PDB file of C-alpha atoms in Angstrom:
ATOM      1  CA  VAL A   1      -9.967 -13.138  21.386  1.00 61.00           C
ATOM      2  CA  GLN A   2     -13.381 -14.421  22.472  1.00 72.00           C
ATOM      3  CA  SER A   3     -12.738 -17.617  20.512  1.00 76.00           C
ATOM      4  CA  LEU A   4      -9.465 -18.165  22.388  1.00 75.00           C
ATOM      5  CA  GLU A   5     -11.129 -17.434  25.711  1.00 79.00           C
ATOM      6  CA  GLY A   6     -13.851 -19.910  24.764  1.00 80.00           C
ATOM      7  CA  ASP A   7     -11.198 -22.514  23.916  1.00 79.00           C
ATOM      8  CA  ILE A   8      -9.481 -21.921  27.271  1.00 81.00           C
ATOM      9  CA  THR A   9     -12.783 -22.248  29.128  1.00 84.00           C
ATOM     10  CA  SER A  10     -13.617 -25.415  27.187  1.00 85.00           C
ATOM     11  CA  LEU A  11     -10.220 -26.928  27.965  1.00 82.00           C
ATOM     12  CA  GLU A  12     -10.539 -26.004  31.631  1.00 84.00           C
ATOM     13  CA  ASN A  13     -13.967 -27.636  31.723  1.00 87.00           C
ATOM     14  CA  GLN A  14     -12.587 -30.743  30.029  1.00 87.00           C
ATOM     15  CA  LEU A  15      -9.730 -30.839  32.496  1.00 86.00           C
ATOM     16  CA  GLU A  16     -12.119 -30.567  35.455  1.00 87.00           C
ATOM     17  CA  VAL A  17     -14.306 -33.308  34.026  1.00 90.00           C
ATOM     18  CA  GLN A  18     -11.279 -35.523  33.441  1.00 87.00           C
ATOM     19  CA  GLU A  19      -9.966 -34.797  36.943  1.00 87.00           C
ATOM     20  CA  LYS A  20     -13.355 -35.744  38.408  1.00 89.00           C
ATOM     21  CA  GLU A  21     -13.494 -38.869  36.259  1.00 86.00           C
ATOM     22  CA  ALA A  22      -9.964 -39.742  37.254  1.00 85.00           C
ATOM     23  CA  ALA A  23     -10.762 -39.166  40.932  1.00 87.00           C
ATOM     24  CA  GLU A  24     -13.876 -41.308  40.613  1.00 87.00           C
ATOM     25  CA  ALA A  25     -11.944 -43.932  38.719  1.00 84.00           C
ATOM     26  CA  ILE A  26      -9.241 -43.889  41.393  1.00 85.00           C
ATOM     27  CA  THR A  27     -11.859 -44.274  44.085  1.00 87.00           C
ATOM     28  CA  LEU A  28     -13.509 -47.116  42.193  1.00 85.00           C
ATOM     29  CA  TRP A  29     -10.180 -48.736  41.573  1.00 77.00           C
ATOM     30  CA  GLU A  30      -9.175 -48.429  45.163  1.00 82.00           C
ATOM     31  CA  LEU A  31     -12.425 -50.160  46.134  1.00 83.00           C
ATOM     32  CA  ARG A  32     -11.887 -52.831  43.553  1.00 78.00           C
ATOM     33  CA  CYS A  33      -8.255 -53.107  44.539  1.00 71.00           C
ATOM     34  CA  SER A  34      -9.147 -53.843  48.095  1.00 75.00           C
ATOM     35  CA  THR A  35     -11.570 -56.458  46.778  1.00 73.00           C
ATOM     36  CA  LEU A  36      -9.016 -57.837  44.407  1.00 62.00           C
ATOM     37  CA  GLU A  37      -6.267 -57.915  47.006  1.00 64.00           C
ATOM     38  CA  GLU A  38      -8.038 -60.860  48.308  1.00 65.00           C
ATOM     39  CA  SER A  39      -8.354 -62.481  44.918  1.00 65.00           C
ATOM     40  CA  GLY A  40      -5.006 -61.669  43.419  1.00 61.00           C
ATOM     41  CA  GLY A  41      -1.969 -59.434  43.618  1.00 60.00           C
ATOM     42  CA  ASP A  42      -1.501 -59.278  39.827  1.00 66.00           C
ATOM     43  CA  VAL A  43      -4.815 -57.568  39.296  1.00 61.00           C
ATOM     44  CA  ILE A  44      -3.883 -54.939  41.895  1.00 63.00           C
ATOM     45  CA  GLY A  45      -0.620 -54.240  40.091  1.00 71.00           C
ATOM     46  CA  GLN A  46      -2.449 -53.771  36.807  1.00 75.00           C
ATOM     47  CA  TRP A  47      -4.897 -51.387  38.417  1.00 72.00           C
ATOM     48  CA  GLU A  48      -2.106 -49.433  40.059  1.00 81.00           C
ATOM     49  CA  GLU A  49      -0.432 -49.078  36.681  1.00 85.00           C
ATOM     50  CA  ARG A  50      -3.722 -47.933  35.179  1.00 86.00           C
ATOM     51  CA  VAL A  51      -4.162 -45.361  37.979  1.00 86.00           C
ATOM     52  CA  GLN A  52      -0.627 -44.111  37.471  1.00 89.00           C
ATOM     53  CA  SER A  53      -1.272 -43.895  33.731  1.00 89.00           C
ATOM     54  CA  LEU A  54      -4.455 -41.889  34.333  1.00 87.00           C
ATOM     55  CA  GLU A  55      -2.637 -39.635  36.771  1.00 88.00           C
ATOM     56  CA  GLY A  56       0.056 -39.121  34.102  1.00 89.00           C
ATOM     57  CA  ASP A  57      -2.677 -38.281  31.577  1.00 87.00           C
ATOM     58  CA  VAL A  58      -4.152 -35.748  33.995  1.00 89.00           C
ATOM     59  CA  GLU A  59      -0.726 -34.139  34.495  1.00 90.00           C
ATOM     60  CA  SER A  60      -0.153 -34.087  30.731  1.00 90.00           C
ATOM     61  CA  LEU A  61      -3.525 -32.420  30.192  1.00 88.00           C
ATOM     62  CA  LYS A  62      -2.713 -29.878  32.902  1.00 90.00           C
ATOM     63  CA  GLU A  63       0.547 -29.056  31.117  1.00 92.00           C
ATOM     64  CA  GLN A  64      -1.251 -28.772  27.772  1.00 90.00           C
ATOM     65  CA  LEU A  65      -3.835 -26.495  29.331  1.00 87.00           C
ATOM     66  CA  GLY A  66      -1.092 -24.349  30.906  1.00 90.00           C
ATOM     67  CA  GLN A  67       0.669 -24.095  27.532  1.00 92.00           C
ATOM     68  CA  GLN A  68      -2.584 -23.200  25.778  1.00 89.00           C
ATOM     69  CA  GLU A  69      -3.318 -20.579  28.427  1.00 90.00           C
ATOM     70  CA  LYS A  70       0.127 -19.038  27.856  1.00 91.00           C
ATOM     71  CA  GLU A  71      -0.402 -19.049  24.083  1.00 90.00           C
ATOM     72  CA  SER A  72      -3.891 -17.597  24.501  1.00 88.00           C
ATOM     73  CA  THR A  73      -2.604 -14.895  26.829  1.00 89.00           C
ATOM     74  CA  SER A  74       0.166 -14.050  24.359  1.00 91.00           C
ATOM     75  CA  THR A  75      -2.307 -13.900  21.476  1.00 89.00           C
ATOM     76  CA  ILE A  76      -4.716 -11.753  23.511  1.00 89.00           C
ATOM     77  CA  GLU A  77      -1.874  -9.373  24.392  1.00 91.00           C
ATOM     78  CA  GLN A  78      -0.870  -9.132  20.726  1.00 92.00           C
ATOM     79  CA  TRP A  79      -4.460  -8.385  19.711  1.00 89.00           C
ATOM     80  CA  ALA A  80      -4.766  -5.848  22.520  1.00 91.00           C
ATOM     81  CA  ASP A  81      -1.581  -4.111  21.337  1.00 92.00           C
ATOM     82  CA  LYS A  82      -2.818  -4.149  17.737  1.00 92.00           C
ATOM     83  CA  CYS A  83      -6.212  -2.829  18.851  1.00 89.00           C
ATOM     84  CA  SER A  84      -4.518  -0.056  20.818  1.00 92.00           C
ATOM     85  CA  ASP A  85      -2.385   0.853  17.789  1.00 93.00           C
ATOM     86  CA  LEU A  86      -5.493   0.900  15.593  1.00 92.00           C
ATOM     87  CA  GLU A  87      -7.335   3.097  18.097  1.00 93.00           C
ATOM     88  CA  ILE A  88      -4.411   5.545  18.088  1.00 94.00           C
ATOM     89  CA  SER A  89      -4.321   5.461  14.286  1.00 94.00           C
ATOM     90  CA  LEU A  90      -8.087   5.993  14.166  1.00 93.00           C
ATOM     91  CA  GLY A  91      -7.761   8.973  16.498  1.00 93.00           C
ATOM     92  CA  ALA A  92      -5.048  10.482  14.295  1.00 94.00           C
ATOM     93  CA  THR A  93      -7.162   9.861  11.189  1.00 94.00           C
ATOM     94  CA  LYS A  94     -10.181  11.501  12.837  1.00 95.00           C
ATOM     95  CA  ALA A  95      -8.024  14.492  13.797  1.00 95.00           C
ATOM     96  CA  LYS A  96      -6.782  14.793  10.203  1.00 95.00           C
ATOM     97  CA  LEU A  97     -10.353  14.512   8.935  1.00 94.00           C
ATOM     98  CA  ASP A  98     -11.485  17.236  11.350  1.00 95.00           C
ATOM     99  CA  THR A  99      -8.612  19.473  10.235  1.00 94.00           C
ATOM    100  CA  THR A 100      -9.416  18.810   6.581  1.00 94.00           C
ATOM    101  CA  SER A 101     -13.103  19.545   7.193  1.00 94.00           C
ATOM    102  CA  LYS A 102     -12.231  22.827   8.906  1.00 95.00           C
ATOM    103  CA  GLN A 103      -9.898  23.742   6.042  1.00 95.00           C
ATOM    104  CA  ASN A 104     -12.622  22.842   3.558  1.00 94.00           C
ATOM    105  CA  LEU A 105     -15.130  25.066   5.374  1.00 94.00           C
ATOM    106  CA  SER A 106     -12.584  27.876   5.457  1.00 94.00           C
ATOM    107  CA  LEU A 107     -11.904  27.467   1.735  1.00 94.00           C
ATOM    108  CA  GLU A 108     -15.625  27.418   0.960  1.00 95.00           C
ATOM    109  CA  SER A 109     -16.085  30.616   2.966  1.00 94.00           C
ATOM    110  CA  SER A 110     -13.108  32.197   1.224  1.00 94.00           C
ATOM    111  CA  LEU A 111     -14.476  31.104  -2.156  1.00 94.00           C
ATOM    112  CA  ALA A 112     -17.872  32.624  -1.374  1.00 94.00           C
ATOM    113  CA  THR A 113     -16.193  35.894  -0.356  1.00 94.00           C
ATOM    114  CA  THR A 114     -14.048  35.871  -3.489  1.00 94.00           C
ATOM    115  CA  MET A 115     -17.056  35.141  -5.697  1.00 95.00           C
ATOM    116  CA  SER A 116     -18.887  38.061  -4.074  1.00 94.00           C
ATOM    117  CA  GLN A 117     -15.882  40.306  -4.713  1.00 95.00           C
ATOM    118  CA  VAL A 118     -15.709  39.097  -8.334  1.00 95.00           C
ATOM    119  CA  GLY A 119     -19.397  39.968  -8.735  1.00 94.00           C
ATOM    120  CA  GLU A 120     -18.780  43.445  -7.349  1.00 95.00           C
ATOM    121  CA  LEU A 121     -15.734  43.905  -9.598  1.00 94.00           C
ATOM    122  CA  ASN A 122     -17.778  42.780 -12.619  1.00 95.00           C
ATOM    123  CA  LYS A 123     -20.395  45.428 -11.770  1.00 95.00           C
ATOM    124  CA  GLU A 124     -17.662  48.056 -11.444  1.00 94.00           C
ATOM    125  CA  VAL A 125     -16.124  46.941 -14.765  1.00 95.00           C
ATOM    126  CA  GLU A 126     -19.560  47.220 -16.417  1.00 95.00           C
ATOM    127  CA  GLU A 127     -20.054  50.691 -14.964  1.00 94.00           C
ATOM    128  CA  HIS A 128     -16.579  51.753 -16.160  1.00 94.00           C
ATOM    129  CA  ALA A 129     -17.262  50.236 -19.584  1.00 94.00           C
ATOM    130  CA  GLN A 130     -20.499  52.250 -19.803  1.00 95.00           C
ATOM    131  CA  ARG A 131     -18.652  55.394 -18.741  1.00 94.00           C
ATOM    132  CA  VAL A 132     -15.921  54.729 -21.330  1.00 95.00           C
ATOM    133  CA  GLU A 133     -18.598  54.153 -23.969  1.00 94.00           C
ATOM    134  CA  THR A 134     -20.340  57.375 -22.975  1.00 94.00           C
ATOM    135  CA  ILE A 135     -17.033  59.276 -23.076  1.00 93.00           C
ATOM    136  CA  GLN A 136     -16.219  57.729 -26.473  1.00 93.00           C
ATOM    137  CA  LEU A 137     -19.619  58.851 -27.807  1.00 94.00           C
ATOM    138  CA  GLN A 138     -19.034  62.342 -26.414  1.00 92.00           C
ATOM    139  CA  MET A 139     -15.554  62.414 -27.967  1.00 92.00           C
ATOM    140  CA  LYS A 140     -16.968  61.275 -31.308  1.00 92.00           C
ATOM    141  CA  GLU A 141     -19.603  63.991 -31.146  1.00 91.00           C
ATOM    142  CA  LYS A 142     -16.861  66.546 -30.337  1.00 90.00           C
ATOM    143  CA  ASP A 143     -14.674  65.159 -33.147  1.00 89.00           C
ATOM    144  CA  ASP A 144     -17.639  65.408 -35.518  1.00 88.00           C
ATOM    145  CA  ALA A 145     -18.300  68.949 -34.288  1.00 88.00           C
ATOM    146  CA  LEU A 146     -14.602  69.821 -34.717  1.00 86.00           C
ATOM    147  CA  THR A 147     -14.581  68.291 -38.184  1.00 87.00           C
ATOM    148  CA  SER A 148     -17.680  70.279 -39.021  1.00 87.00           C
ATOM    149  CA  SER A 149     -16.094  73.403 -37.524  1.00 87.00           C
ATOM    150  CA  ASP A 150     -12.888  72.757 -39.482  1.00 86.00           C
ATOM    151  CA  GLU A 151     -14.925  72.454 -42.666  1.00 88.00           C
ATOM    152  CA  GLN A 152     -16.813  75.644 -41.839  1.00 88.00           C
ATOM    153  CA  VAL A 153     -13.522  77.412 -41.049  1.00 89.00           C
ATOM    154  CA  SER A 154     -12.085  76.139 -44.322  1.00 89.00           C
ATOM    155  CA  GLU A 155     -15.178  77.298 -46.240  1.00 90.00           C
ATOM    156  CA  MET A 156     -15.023  80.664 -44.485  1.00 90.00           C
ATOM    157  CA  ALA A 157     -11.326  80.910 -45.236  1.00 90.00           C
ATOM    158  CA  ASN A 158     -12.073  80.162 -48.905  1.00 91.00           C
ATOM    159  CA  GLU A 159     -14.908  82.695 -48.901  1.00 90.00           C
ATOM    160  CA  LEU A 160     -12.655  85.223 -47.171  1.00 90.00           C
ATOM    161  CA  LEU A 161      -9.946  84.606 -49.719  1.00 92.00           C
ATOM    162  CA  GLU A 162     -12.432  84.957 -52.520  1.00 92.00           C
ATOM    163  CA  THR A 163     -13.829  88.096 -50.935  1.00 91.00           C
ATOM    164  CA  GLN A 164     -10.301  89.441 -50.596  1.00 90.00           C
ATOM    165  CA  ASN A 165      -9.589  88.641 -54.222  1.00 92.00           C
ATOM    166  CA  GLN A 166     -12.806  90.375 -55.241  1.00 90.00           C
ATOM    167  CA  ALA A 167     -11.924  93.314 -53.013  1.00 91.00           C
ATOM    168  CA  ASN A 168      -8.460  93.505 -54.529  1.00 91.00           C
ATOM    169  CA  GLU A 169      -9.964  93.434 -57.995  1.00 89.00           C
ATOM    170  CA  ALA A 170     -12.469  96.084 -57.046  1.00 88.00           C
ATOM    171  CA  ILE A 171      -9.674  98.258 -55.598  1.00 87.00           C
ATOM    172  CA  ALA A 172      -7.627  97.698 -58.719  1.00 86.00           C
ATOM    173  CA  LEU A 173     -10.596  98.787 -60.862  1.00 85.00           C
ATOM    174  CA  TRP A 174     -11.071 101.880 -58.787  1.00 79.00           C
ATOM    175  CA  GLU A 175      -7.600 102.889 -59.072  1.00 71.00           C
TER     176      GLU A 175
END
């Protein structure tokens, strides 16, 4: 955009310089023409043609400058529109980034909370595992005691049976 503005300024400066040169040339030619009127009419005609040609050149340059100004203005407007679109897009992207950052922070907080809960659950699981292990040991001790008691009961039952048999024999001998 600045380059186009620079080109427009440069062309305007050139046009002003050429207009001044043309005006000076016209003035000089008019002076010379008045001098030459005395010396010859053909020379005056040539100078008039030259002046008209220069005036035509000035008009042509003015038209070119006007066209370039229109093109520059159009290009500047297009760049301004594109810049505006990019600014809007940038704003939307920033908003998305902010939203994503907030979501990320929320997820990190949630993850930290979850990790804390997992730690607490692991402690509880360990405690329960220790309790289960303690209960299993107690149950094994009770099973061992029951097995021992069963063996003692069985031995006593055998002894009782033997004692009964001996008693029956003794009764039979007494009879």
